[in-house]
Structures are given as C-alpha cells and as structure tokens.
Amino acid sequence: MGRTSDARNKLLDAAATLIEQRGYAALGVAEICTTAGVPKGSFYYFFESKQALALTVIDEHWATQRRQWEELLGSGHDPLRRLRDLFEATEEVQRTGQQQVGLVAGCLFGNLALELSNQAEEIRRRLQEIFEAQIDLIEQVVIEAKEQGQAGLSVEPREAARSIVAQIEGRVLLAKLLNDPGQLETLWRNCLDLLQVPAHARPTD
C-alpha cells in the first residue's frame, strides 16, 4: 500500500510542477511519468486520463490553499487585517516560488482557467466552483467589516468579494507576466478603496 501511495503522490507532484511550469496542453502522460520516475503503465492504475489527473491536482491544491485561506480569514484579527494577511500571504507564495525557480509561477487556477476554460468543460466547472468558494470566504469578512463600520454602507458584500478575488487573480497574472511579485503590493490599497473604508478606520501603516 505504501509503494502504491508513493507512486500516486509522485505522479501528482510531477503533474503539478509541470502544469505550473509549462501548462496543461503541452504535457503528455509519458513526460509526467518520466518526471515522476513511475512506469507509464502505472499511470492508468491511478488515473483514467490526463484530465482526471489534472482534476486531482486541482482538488489537492485547493484543499491546501483553502486551509490557508480559512486560517487567515477566520483568525481573531479585525476584518481588514484578515484581508491584508491574505494579500501578504498570496504575495509571499509568489516570492517564494520565484526564489526557488527564478520565475513567478502565477496561480494554478488562473493559469488553467486561461488555458482550458473553452476546451475542458469539467475542469472549467471545477475551477468555477473554487473561485465561488473563494468569494464565499471573502464575502463573510466583508460582511463583518460592514457590521463593524470598517466598510462603506453602500458596499454590496458579494460583489465586493467577487471584485477582490478578480483583483487577486489579475495582479498575480501581472506578476507572472512581468516576473515581479511586487505587482501584488497594490492589492491592499485597492481593497481599501473598493470597500470604501472610512478614513477613521484606515490603518496608518
């Protein structure tokens, strides 16, 4: 059982790395298996297709990311601080990736959405579900911000949360294009404006 699980994990790790570096369409099963050091015949023991493997990579990546988002957005800090912590963590992920391989990898979900949204319906649906889940998490924080007088009365929480997710994805895309994690530094200031945070509620740092 241990060896079986190890082979599966190697395939997932190899696929995640290759998708991050080169995208989905350019990859073949043989290359994934070679990178993983797993016989090609073993691939179909675990996954019925390359798309099935990609969906598993997406799900595992989201499981890890969701835990981080829930920890940051569900902490005991005030709502604005929680959002800022999320932005800073997102930037740090991109900086760490750049330090490791020399390039900003971007967002797995955003990269796949750009590449496959018009080609692979099952993947598109799964990515949409993930983005909606991200919006759900941020919406709850925006609601709390309004209740505590940290956001403008006219702010609609769902649309504000959708805009924040869109800004994160857009800024990560720019960071990838320019190979510059600093592109994410404006997220915090943009968020304050988007939420119409009153002057008295704006952090001074």
JSON list of C-alpha atoms in Angstrom, two decimals:
[
{"chain": "A", "resi": 1, "resn": "MET", "atom": "CA", "xyz": [0.00, 0.00, 0.00]},
{"chain": "A", "resi": 2, "resn": "GLY", "atom": "CA", "xyz": [2.85, 2.35, 0.88]},
{"chain": "A", "resi": 3, "resn": "ARG", "atom": "CA", "xyz": [4.56, 1.93, -2.50]},
{"chain": "A", "resi": 4, "resn": "THR", "atom": "CA", "xyz": [1.24, 2.35, -4.32]},
{"chain": "A", "resi": 5, "resn": "SER", "atom": "CA", "xyz": [0.50, 5.57, -2.47]},
{"chain": "A", "resi": 6, "resn": "ASP", "atom": "CA", "xyz": [4.05, 6.78, -3.08]},
{"chain": "A", "resi": 7, "resn": "ALA", "atom": "CA", "xyz": [3.74, 6.26, -6.84]},
{"chain": "A", "resi": 8, "resn": "ARG", "atom": "CA", "xyz": [0.45, 8.13, -6.93]},
{"chain": "A", "resi": 9, "resn": "ASN", "atom": "CA", "xyz": [1.91, 11.03, -4.97]},
{"chain": "A", "resi": 10, "resn": "LYS", "atom": "CA", "xyz": [4.92, 11.17, -7.28]},
{"chain": "A", "resi": 11, "resn": "LEU", "atom": "CA", "xyz": [2.60, 11.44, -10.29]},
{"chain": "A", "resi": 12, "resn": "LEU", "atom": "CA", "xyz": [0.61, 14.22, -8.62]},
{"chain": "A", "resi": 13, "resn": "ASP", "atom": "CA", "xyz": [3.74, 16.15, -7.63]},
{"chain": "A", "resi": 14, "resn": "ALA", "atom": "CA", "xyz": [5.23, 15.81, -11.11]},
{"chain": "A", "resi": 15, "resn": "ALA", "atom": "CA", "xyz": [2.00, 16.86, -12.79]},
{"chain": "A", "resi": 16, "resn": "ALA", "atom": "CA", "xyz": [1.57, 19.86, -10.50]},
{"chain": "A", "resi": 17, "resn": "THR", "atom": "CA", "xyz": [5.13, 21.04, -11.18]},
{"chain": "A", "resi": 18, "resn": "LEU", "atom": "CA", "xyz": [4.90, 20.53, -14.94]},
{"chain": "A", "resi": 19, "resn": "ILE", "atom": "CA", "xyz": [1.48, 22.19, -15.22]},
{"chain": "A", "resi": 20, "resn": "GLU", "atom": "CA", "xyz": [2.78, 25.12, -13.22]},
{"chain": "A", "resi": 21, "resn": "GLN", "atom": "CA", "xyz": [5.86, 25.48, -15.40]},
{"chain": "A", "resi": 22, "resn": "ARG", "atom": "CA", "xyz": [4.51, 24.71, -18.86]},
{"chain": "A", "resi": 23, "resn": "GLY", "atom": "CA", "xyz": [0.74, 24.49, -18.78]},
{"chain": "A", "resi": 24, "resn": "TYR", "atom": "CA", "xyz": [-1.58, 21.56, -19.33]},
{"chain": "A", "resi": 25, "resn": "ALA", "atom": "CA", "xyz": [-1.96, 21.13, -23.08]},
{"chain": "A", "resi": 26, "resn": "ALA", "atom": "CA", "xyz": [1.75, 20.67, -23.82]},
{"chain": "A", "resi": 27, "resn": "LEU", "atom": "CA", "xyz": [2.13, 17.79, -21.40]},
{"chain": "A", "resi": 28, "resn": "GLY", "atom": "CA", "xyz": [1.88, 14.12, -22.23]},
{"chain": "A", "resi": 29, "resn": "VAL", "atom": "CA", "xyz": [1.40, 11.14, -19.96]},
{"chain": "A", "resi": 30, "resn": "ALA", "atom": "CA", "xyz": [4.85, 9.82, -20.85]},
{"chain": "A", "resi": 31, "resn": "GLU", "atom": "CA", "xyz": [6.56, 13.03, -19.74]},
{"chain": "A", "resi": 32, "resn": "ILE", "atom": "CA", "xyz": [4.63, 13.10, -16.48]},
{"chain": "A", "resi": 33, "resn": "CYS", "atom": "CA", "xyz": [5.63, 9.51, -15.75]},
{"chain": "A", "resi": 34, "resn": "THR", "atom": "CA", "xyz": [9.27, 10.14, -16.65]},
{"chain": "A", "resi": 35, "resn": "THR", "atom": "CA", "xyz": [9.42, 13.18, -14.39]},
{"chain": "A", "resi": 36, "resn": "ALA", "atom": "CA", "xyz": [7.75, 11.21, -11.59]},
{"chain": "A", "resi": 37, "resn": "GLY", "atom": "CA", "xyz": [10.03, 8.22, -12.09]},
{"chain": "A", "resi": 38, "resn": "VAL", "atom": "CA", "xyz": [6.99, 5.98, -12.39]},
{"chain": "A", "resi": 39, "resn": "PRO", "atom": "CA", "xyz": [6.38, 3.39, -15.16]},
{"chain": "A", "resi": 40, "resn": "LYS", "atom": "CA", "xyz": [3.86, 4.60, -17.73]},
{"chain": "A", "resi": 41, "resn": "GLY", "atom": "CA", "xyz": [1.75, 1.52, -17.17]},
{"chain": "A", "resi": 42, "resn": "SER", "atom": "CA", "xyz": [1.20, 2.61, -13.58]},
{"chain": "A", "resi": 43, "resn": "PHE", "atom": "CA", "xyz": [-0.40, 5.88, -14.64]},
{"chain": "A", "resi": 44, "resn": "TYR", "atom": "CA", "xyz": [-3.68, 4.30, -15.69]},
{"chain": "A", "resi": 45, "resn": "TYR", "atom": "CA", "xyz": [-3.85, 2.31, -12.48]},
{"chain": "A", "resi": 46, "resn": "PHE", "atom": "CA", "xyz": [-4.42, 5.59, -10.67]},
{"chain": "A", "resi": 47, "resn": "PHE", "atom": "CA", "xyz": [-5.96, 7.88, -13.29]},
{"chain": "A", "resi": 48, "resn": "GLU", "atom": "CA", "xyz": [-8.17, 7.11, -16.27]},
{"chain": "A", "resi": 49, "resn": "SER", "atom": "CA", "xyz": [-6.86, 10.10, -18.23]},
{"chain": "A", "resi": 50, "resn": "LYS", "atom": "CA", "xyz": [-4.62, 13.14, -18.12]},
{"chain": "A", "resi": 51, "resn": "GLN", "atom": "CA", "xyz": [-7.70, 15.23, -17.37]},
{"chain": "A", "resi": 52, "resn": "ALA", "atom": "CA", "xyz": [-8.54, 13.03, -14.39]},
{"chain": "A", "resi": 53, "resn": "LEU", "atom": "CA", "xyz": [-5.02, 13.61, -13.11]},
{"chain": "A", "resi": 54, "resn": "ALA", "atom": "CA", "xyz": [-5.37, 17.37, -13.63]},
{"chain": "A", "resi": 55, "resn": "LEU", "atom": "CA", "xyz": [-8.65, 17.43, -11.70]},
{"chain": "A", "resi": 56, "resn": "THR", "atom": "CA", "xyz": [-6.98, 15.64, -8.81]},
{"chain": "A", "resi": 57, "resn": "VAL", "atom": "CA", "xyz": [-4.08, 18.11, -8.87]},
{"chain": "A", "resi": 58, "resn": "ILE", "atom": "CA", "xyz": [-6.62, 20.95, -8.79]},
{"chain": "A", "resi": 59, "resn": "ASP", "atom": "CA", "xyz": [-8.52, 19.43, -5.88]},
{"chain": "A", "resi": 60, "resn": "GLU", "atom": "CA", "xyz": [-5.42, 18.78, -3.80]},
{"chain": "A", "resi": 61, "resn": "HIS", "atom": "CA", "xyz": [-4.05, 22.25, -4.50]},
{"chain": "A", "resi": 62, "resn": "TRP", "atom": "CA", "xyz": [-7.36, 23.79, -3.43]},
{"chain": "A", "resi": 63, "resn": "ALA", "atom": "CA", "xyz": [-7.54, 21.66, -0.29]},
{"chain": "A", "resi": 64, "resn": "THR", "atom": "CA", "xyz": [-4.18, 23.06, 0.80]},
{"chain": "A", "resi": 65, "resn": "GLN", "atom": "CA", "xyz": [-4.98, 26.62, -0.24]},
{"chain": "A", "resi": 66, "resn": "ARG", "atom": "CA", "xyz": [-8.41, 26.53, 1.35]},
{"chain": "A", "resi": 67, "resn": "ARG", "atom": "CA", "xyz": [-6.93, 25.55, 4.70]},
{"chain": "A", "resi": 68, "resn": "GLN", "atom": "CA", "xyz": [-4.62, 28.57, 4.49]},
{"chain": "A", "resi": 69, "resn": "TRP", "atom": "CA", "xyz": [-7.43, 30.92, 3.46]},
{"chain": "A", "resi": 70, "resn": "GLU", "atom": "CA", "xyz": [-9.70, 29.67, 6.25]},
{"chain": "A", "resi": 71, "resn": "GLU", "atom": "CA", "xyz": [-6.93, 30.10, 8.80]},
{"chain": "A", "resi": 72, "resn": "LEU", "atom": "CA", "xyz": [-6.13, 33.64, 7.67]},
{"chain": "A", "resi": 73, "resn": "LEU", "atom": "CA", "xyz": [-9.70, 34.83, 7.11]},
{"chain": "A", "resi": 74, "resn": "GLY", "atom": "CA", "xyz": [-11.04, 33.10, 10.21]},
{"chain": "A", "resi": 75, "resn": "SER", "atom": "CA", "xyz": [-8.45, 34.42, 12.65]},
{"chain": "A", "resi": 76, "resn": "GLY", "atom": "CA", "xyz": [-9.31, 36.63, 15.59]},
{"chain": "A", "resi": 77, "resn": "HIS", "atom": "CA", "xyz": [-7.99, 39.78, 13.91]},
{"chain": "A", "resi": 78, "resn": "ASP", "atom": "CA", "xyz": [-10.28, 42.55, 12.71]},
{"chain": "A", "resi": 79, "resn": "PRO", "atom": "CA", "xyz": [-11.73, 42.05, 9.20]},
{"chain": "A", "resi": 80, "resn": "LEU", "atom": "CA", "xyz": [-9.41, 44.45, 7.37]},
{"chain": "A", "resi": 81, "resn": "ARG", "atom": "CA", "xyz": [-6.35, 42.91, 8.98]},
{"chain": "A", "resi": 82, "resn": "ARG", "atom": "CA", "xyz": [-7.51, 39.46, 7.86]},
{"chain": "A", "resi": 83, "resn": "LEU", "atom": "CA", "xyz": [-7.80, 40.63, 4.27]},
{"chain": "A", "resi": 84, "resn": "ARG", "atom": "CA", "xyz": [-4.38, 42.22, 4.44]},
{"chain": "A", "resi": 85, "resn": "ASP", "atom": "CA", "xyz": [-2.92, 38.99, 5.82]},
{"chain": "A", "resi": 86, "resn": "LEU", "atom": "CA", "xyz": [-4.40, 37.13, 2.85]},
{"chain": "A", "resi": 87, "resn": "PHE", "atom": "CA", "xyz": [-2.87, 39.57, 0.37]},
{"chain": "A", "resi": 88, "resn": "GLU", "atom": "CA", "xyz": [0.52, 39.34, 2.04]},
{"chain": "A", "resi": 89, "resn": "ALA", "atom": "CA", "xyz": [0.41, 35.54, 2.11]},
{"chain": "A", "resi": 90, "resn": "THR", "atom": "CA", "xyz": [-0.50, 35.49, -1.58]},
{"chain": "A", "resi": 91, "resn": "GLU", "atom": "CA", "xyz": [2.45, 37.73, -2.40]},
{"chain": "A", "resi": 92, "resn": "GLU", "atom": "CA", "xyz": [4.76, 35.60, -0.28]},
{"chain": "A", "resi": 93, "resn": "VAL", "atom": "CA", "xyz": [3.78, 32.45, -2.17]},
{"chain": "A", "resi": 94, "resn": "GLN", "atom": "CA", "xyz": [4.78, 34.10, -5.44]},
{"chain": "A", "resi": 95, "resn": "ARG", "atom": "CA", "xyz": [8.04, 35.46, -3.99]},
{"chain": "A", "resi": 96, "resn": "THR", "atom": "CA", "xyz": [8.97, 32.05, -2.62]},
{"chain": "A", "resi": 97, "resn": "GLY", "atom": "CA", "xyz": [8.28, 30.40, -5.96]},
{"chain": "A", "resi": 98, "resn": "GLN", "atom": "CA", "xyz": [10.40, 32.98, -7.75]},
{"chain": "A", "resi": 99, "resn": "GLN", "atom": "CA", "xyz": [13.28, 32.42, -5.34]},
{"chain": "A", "resi": 100, "resn": "GLN", "atom": "CA", "xyz": [13.12, 28.66, -5.91]},
{"chain": "A", "resi": 101, "resn": "VAL", "atom": "CA", "xyz": [12.94, 28.51, -9.71]},
{"chain": "A", "resi": 102, "resn": "GLY", "atom": "CA", "xyz": [13.67, 32.07, -10.86]},
{"chain": "A", "resi": 103, "resn": "LEU", "atom": "CA", "xyz": [10.17, 32.68, -12.21]},
{"chain": "A", "resi": 104, "resn": "VAL", "atom": "CA", "xyz": [6.82, 33.74, -10.82]},
{"chain": "A", "resi": 105, "resn": "ALA", "atom": "CA", "xyz": [4.54, 30.76, -11.47]},
{"chain": "A", "resi": 106, "resn": "GLY", "atom": "CA", "xyz": [1.26, 32.58, -11.02]},
{"chain": "A", "resi": 107, "resn": "CYS", "atom": "CA", "xyz": [-1.94, 30.94, -9.82]},
{"chain": "A", "resi": 108, "resn": "LEU", "atom": "CA", "xyz": [-2.60, 27.33, -10.83]},
{"chain": "A", "resi": 109, "resn": "PHE", "atom": "CA", "xyz": [-6.32, 28.00, -11.05]},
{"chain": "A", "resi": 110, "resn": "GLY", "atom": "CA", "xyz": [-5.94, 31.21, -13.02]},
{"chain": "A", "resi": 111, "resn": "ASN", "atom": "CA", "xyz": [-3.41, 29.67, -15.38]},
{"chain": "A", "resi": 112, "resn": "LEU", "atom": "CA", "xyz": [-5.69, 26.72, -16.12]},
{"chain": "A", "resi": 113, "resn": "ALA", "atom": "CA", "xyz": [-8.74, 28.94, -16.48]},
{"chain": "A", "resi": 114, "resn": "LEU", "atom": "CA", "xyz": [-6.97, 30.95, -19.17]},
{"chain": "A", "resi": 115, "resn": "GLU", "atom": "CA", "xyz": [-5.73, 27.85, -20.96]},
{"chain": "A", "resi": 116, "resn": "LEU", "atom": "CA", "xyz": [-8.67, 25.46, -20.71]},
{"chain": "A", "resi": 117, "resn": "SER", "atom": "CA", "xyz": [-11.93, 27.26, -19.92]},
{"chain": "A", "resi": 118, "resn": "ASN", "atom": "CA", "xyz": [-13.10, 26.91, -23.53]},
{"chain": "A", "resi": 119, "resn": "GLN", "atom": "CA", "xyz": [-11.72, 23.41, -24.05]},
{"chain": "A", "resi": 120, "resn": "ALA", "atom": "CA", "xyz": [-12.34, 21.23, -20.99]},
{"chain": "A", "resi": 121, "resn": "GLU", "atom": "CA", "xyz": [-15.79, 21.71, -19.51]},
{"chain": "A", "resi": 122, "resn": "GLU", "atom": "CA", "xyz": [-15.25, 19.53, -16.44]},
{"chain": "A", "resi": 123, "resn": "ILE", "atom": "CA", "xyz": [-12.12, 21.45, -15.49]},
{"chain": "A", "resi": 124, "resn": "ARG", "atom": "CA", "xyz": [-13.88, 24.77, -16.17]},
{"chain": "A", "resi": 125, "resn": "ARG", "atom": "CA", "xyz": [-16.73, 23.80, -13.84]},
{"chain": "A", "resi": 126, "resn": "ARG", "atom": "CA", "xyz": [-14.35, 22.76, -11.09]},
{"chain": "A", "resi": 127, "resn": "LEU", "atom": "CA", "xyz": [-12.38, 26.00, -11.36]},
{"chain": "A", "resi": 128, "resn": "GLN", "atom": "CA", "xyz": [-15.62, 27.98, -11.23]},
{"chain": "A", "resi": 129, "resn": "GLU", "atom": "CA", "xyz": [-16.60, 26.16, -8.04]},
{"chain": "A", "resi": 130, "resn": "ILE", "atom": "CA", "xyz": [-13.24, 27.01, -6.49]},
{"chain": "A", "resi": 131, "resn": "PHE", "atom": "CA", "xyz": [-13.46, 30.68, -7.38]},
{"chain": "A", "resi": 132, "resn": "GLU", "atom": "CA", "xyz": [-17.01, 30.80, -5.96]},
{"chain": "A", "resi": 133, "resn": "ALA", "atom": "CA", "xyz": [-15.71, 29.20, -2.76]},
{"chain": "A", "resi": 134, "resn": "GLN", "atom": "CA", "xyz": [-13.00, 31.86, -2.54]},
{"chain": "A", "resi": 135, "resn": "ILE", "atom": "CA", "xyz": [-15.66, 34.53, -2.99]},
{"chain": "A", "resi": 136, "resn": "ASP", "atom": "CA", "xyz": [-17.74, 32.92, -0.22]},
{"chain": "A", "resi": 137, "resn": "LEU", "atom": "CA", "xyz": [-14.82, 33.12, 2.21]},
{"chain": "A", "resi": 138, "resn": "ILE", "atom": "CA", "xyz": [-14.06, 36.76, 1.44]},
{"chain": "A", "resi": 139, "resn": "GLU", "atom": "CA", "xyz": [-17.73, 37.75, 1.44]},
{"chain": "A", "resi": 140, "resn": "GLN", "atom": "CA", "xyz": [-18.06, 36.74, 5.09]},
{"chain": "A", "resi": 141, "resn": "VAL", "atom": "CA", "xyz": [-15.15, 39.01, 6.00]},
{"chain": "A", "resi": 142, "resn": "VAL", "atom": "CA", "xyz": [-16.65, 41.92, 4.04]},
{"chain": "A", "resi": 143, "resn": "ILE", "atom": "CA", "xyz": [-19.95, 41.42, 5.88]},
{"chain": "A", "resi": 144, "resn": "GLU", "atom": "CA", "xyz": [-18.10, 41.61, 9.20]},
{"chain": "A", "resi": 145, "resn": "ALA", "atom": "CA", "xyz": [-16.26, 44.73, 8.04]},
{"chain": "A", "resi": 146, "resn": "LYS", "atom": "CA", "xyz": [-19.57, 46.43, 7.28]},
{"chain": "A", "resi": 147, "resn": "GLU", "atom": "CA", "xyz": [-21.04, 45.40, 10.62]},
{"chain": "A", "resi": 148, "resn": "GLN", "atom": "CA", "xyz": [-18.02, 46.91, 12.40]},
{"chain": "A", "resi": 149, "resn": "GLY", "atom": "CA", "xyz": [-18.09, 50.15, 10.43]},
{"chain": "A", "resi": 150, "resn": "GLN", "atom": "CA", "xyz": [-14.92, 49.31, 8.51]},
{"chain": "A", "resi": 151, "resn": "ALA", "atom": "CA", "xyz": [-16.58, 49.34, 5.08]},
{"chain": "A", "resi": 152, "resn": "GLY", "atom": "CA", "xyz": [-18.96, 51.74, 3.39]},
{"chain": "A", "resi": 153, "resn": "LEU", "atom": "CA", "xyz": [-22.70, 51.30, 3.86]},
{"chain": "A", "resi": 154, "resn": "SER", "atom": "CA", "xyz": [-23.28, 51.09, 0.10]},
{"chain": "A", "resi": 155, "resn": "VAL", "atom": "CA", "xyz": [-20.80, 48.23, -0.38]},
{"chain": "A", "resi": 156, "resn": "GLU", "atom": "CA", "xyz": [-22.52, 45.05, -1.59]},
{"chain": "A", "resi": 157, "resn": "PRO", "atom": "CA", "xyz": [-20.56, 42.21, 0.08]},
{"chain": "A", "resi": 158, "resn": "ARG", "atom": "CA", "xyz": [-20.94, 39.58, -2.64]},
{"chain": "A", "resi": 159, "resn": "GLU", "atom": "CA", "xyz": [-19.90, 41.87, -5.47]},
{"chain": "A", "resi": 160, "resn": "ALA", "atom": "CA", "xyz": [-17.09, 43.35, -3.38]},
{"chain": "A", "resi": 161, "resn": "ALA", "atom": "CA", "xyz": [-15.80, 39.85, -2.64]},
{"chain": "A", "resi": 162, "resn": "ARG", "atom": "CA", "xyz": [-16.00, 38.94, -6.33]},
{"chain": "A", "resi": 163, "resn": "SER", "atom": "CA", "xyz": [-14.01, 42.07, -7.20]},
{"chain": "A", "resi": 164, "resn": "ILE", "atom": "CA", "xyz": [-11.37, 41.26, -4.59]},
{"chain": "A", "resi": 165, "resn": "VAL", "atom": "CA", "xyz": [-10.90, 37.74, -5.99]},
{"chain": "A", "resi": 166, "resn": "ALA", "atom": "CA", "xyz": [-10.70, 39.22, -9.50]},
{"chain": "A", "resi": 167, "resn": "GLN", "atom": "CA", "xyz": [-8.06, 41.71, -8.35]},
{"chain": "A", "resi": 168, "resn": "ILE", "atom": "CA", "xyz": [-6.00, 38.95, -6.74]},
{"chain": "A", "resi": 169, "resn": "GLU", "atom": "CA", "xyz": [-6.10, 36.91, -9.95]},
{"chain": "A", "resi": 170, "resn": "GLY", "atom": "CA", "xyz": [-5.35, 39.93, -12.12]},
{"chain": "A", "resi": 171, "resn": "ARG", "atom": "CA", "xyz": [-2.41, 41.03, -10.02]},
{"chain": "A", "resi": 172, "resn": "VAL", "atom": "CA", "xyz": [-0.99, 37.50, -9.87]},
{"chain": "A", "resi": 173, "resn": "LEU", "atom": "CA", "xyz": [-1.27, 37.34, -13.66]},
{"chain": "A", "resi": 174, "resn": "LEU", "atom": "CA", "xyz": [0.68, 40.60, -13.97]},
{"chain": "A", "resi": 175, "resn": "ALA", "atom": "CA", "xyz": [3.27, 39.30, -11.51]},
{"chain": "A", "resi": 176, "resn": "LYS", "atom": "CA", "xyz": [3.69, 36.21, -13.69]},
{"chain": "A", "resi": 177, "resn": "LEU", "atom": "CA", "xyz": [3.91, 38.24, -16.90]},
{"chain": "A", "resi": 178, "resn": "LEU", "atom": "CA", "xyz": [6.47, 40.68, -15.50]},
{"chain": "A", "resi": 179, "resn": "ASN", "atom": "CA", "xyz": [8.17, 38.15, -13.20]},
{"chain": "A", "resi": 180, "resn": "ASP", "atom": "CA", "xyz": [7.63, 40.63, -10.41]},
{"chain": "A", "resi": 181, "resn": "PRO", "atom": "CA", "xyz": [5.83, 39.63, -7.18]},
{"chain": "A", "resi": 182, "resn": "GLY", "atom": "CA", "xyz": [5.77, 43.32, -6.27]},
{"chain": "A", "resi": 183, "resn": "GLN", "atom": "CA", "xyz": [2.77, 43.68, -8.55]},
{"chain": "A", "resi": 184, "resn": "LEU", "atom": "CA", "xyz": [0.69, 42.33, -5.66]},
{"chain": "A", "resi": 185, "resn": "GLU", "atom": "CA", "xyz": [1.64, 45.16, -3.32]},
{"chain": "A", "resi": 186, "resn": "THR", "atom": "CA", "xyz": [-1.24, 47.33, -4.56]},
{"chain": "A", "resi": 187, "resn": "LEU", "atom": "CA", "xyz": [-3.90, 44.82, -3.50]},
{"chain": "A", "resi": 188, "resn": "TRP", "atom": "CA", "xyz": [-4.21, 46.31, -0.04]},
{"chain": "A", "resi": 189, "resn": "ARG", "atom": "CA", "xyz": [-4.64, 49.92, -1.16]},
{"chain": "A", "resi": 190, "resn": "ASN", "atom": "CA", "xyz": [-7.08, 48.90, -3.87]},
{"chain": "A", "resi": 191, "resn": "CYS", "atom": "CA", "xyz": [-9.09, 46.92, -1.35]},
{"chain": "A", "resi": 192, "resn": "LEU", "atom": "CA", "xyz": [-9.42, 49.89, 0.99]},
{"chain": "A", "resi": 193, "resn": "ASP", "atom": "CA", "xyz": [-10.83, 51.96, -1.87]},
{"chain": "A", "resi": 194, "resn": "LEU", "atom": "CA", "xyz": [-13.09, 49.18, -3.09]},
{"chain": "A", "resi": 195, "resn": "LEU", "atom": "CA", "xyz": [-14.60, 48.71, 0.36]},
{"chain": "A", "resi": 196, "resn": "GLN", "atom": "CA", "xyz": [-14.96, 52.48, 0.81]},
{"chain": "A", "resi": 197, "resn": "VAL", "atom": "CA", "xyz": [-13.17, 52.19, 4.14]},
{"chain": "A", "resi": 198, "resn": "PRO", "atom": "CA", "xyz": [-13.79, 55.39, 6.15]},
{"chain": "A", "resi": 199, "resn": "ALA", "atom": "CA", "xyz": [-10.74, 57.49, 6.95]},
{"chain": "A", "resi": 200, "resn": "HIS", "atom": "CA", "xyz": [-11.02, 56.81, 10.68]},
{"chain": "A", "resi": 201, "resn": "ALA", "atom": "CA", "xyz": [-10.96, 53.03, 10.05]},
{"chain": "A", "resi": 202, "resn": "ARG", "atom": "CA", "xyz": [-7.98, 53.00, 7.71]},
{"chain": "A", "resi": 203, "resn": "PRO", "atom": "CA", "xyz": [-4.78, 51.57, 9.22]},
{"chain": "A", "resi": 204, "resn": "THR", "atom": "CA", "xyz": [-1.99, 54.12, 9.44]},
{"chain": "A", "resi": 205, "resn": "ASP", "atom": "CA", "xyz": [0.84, 51.75, 8.48]}
]
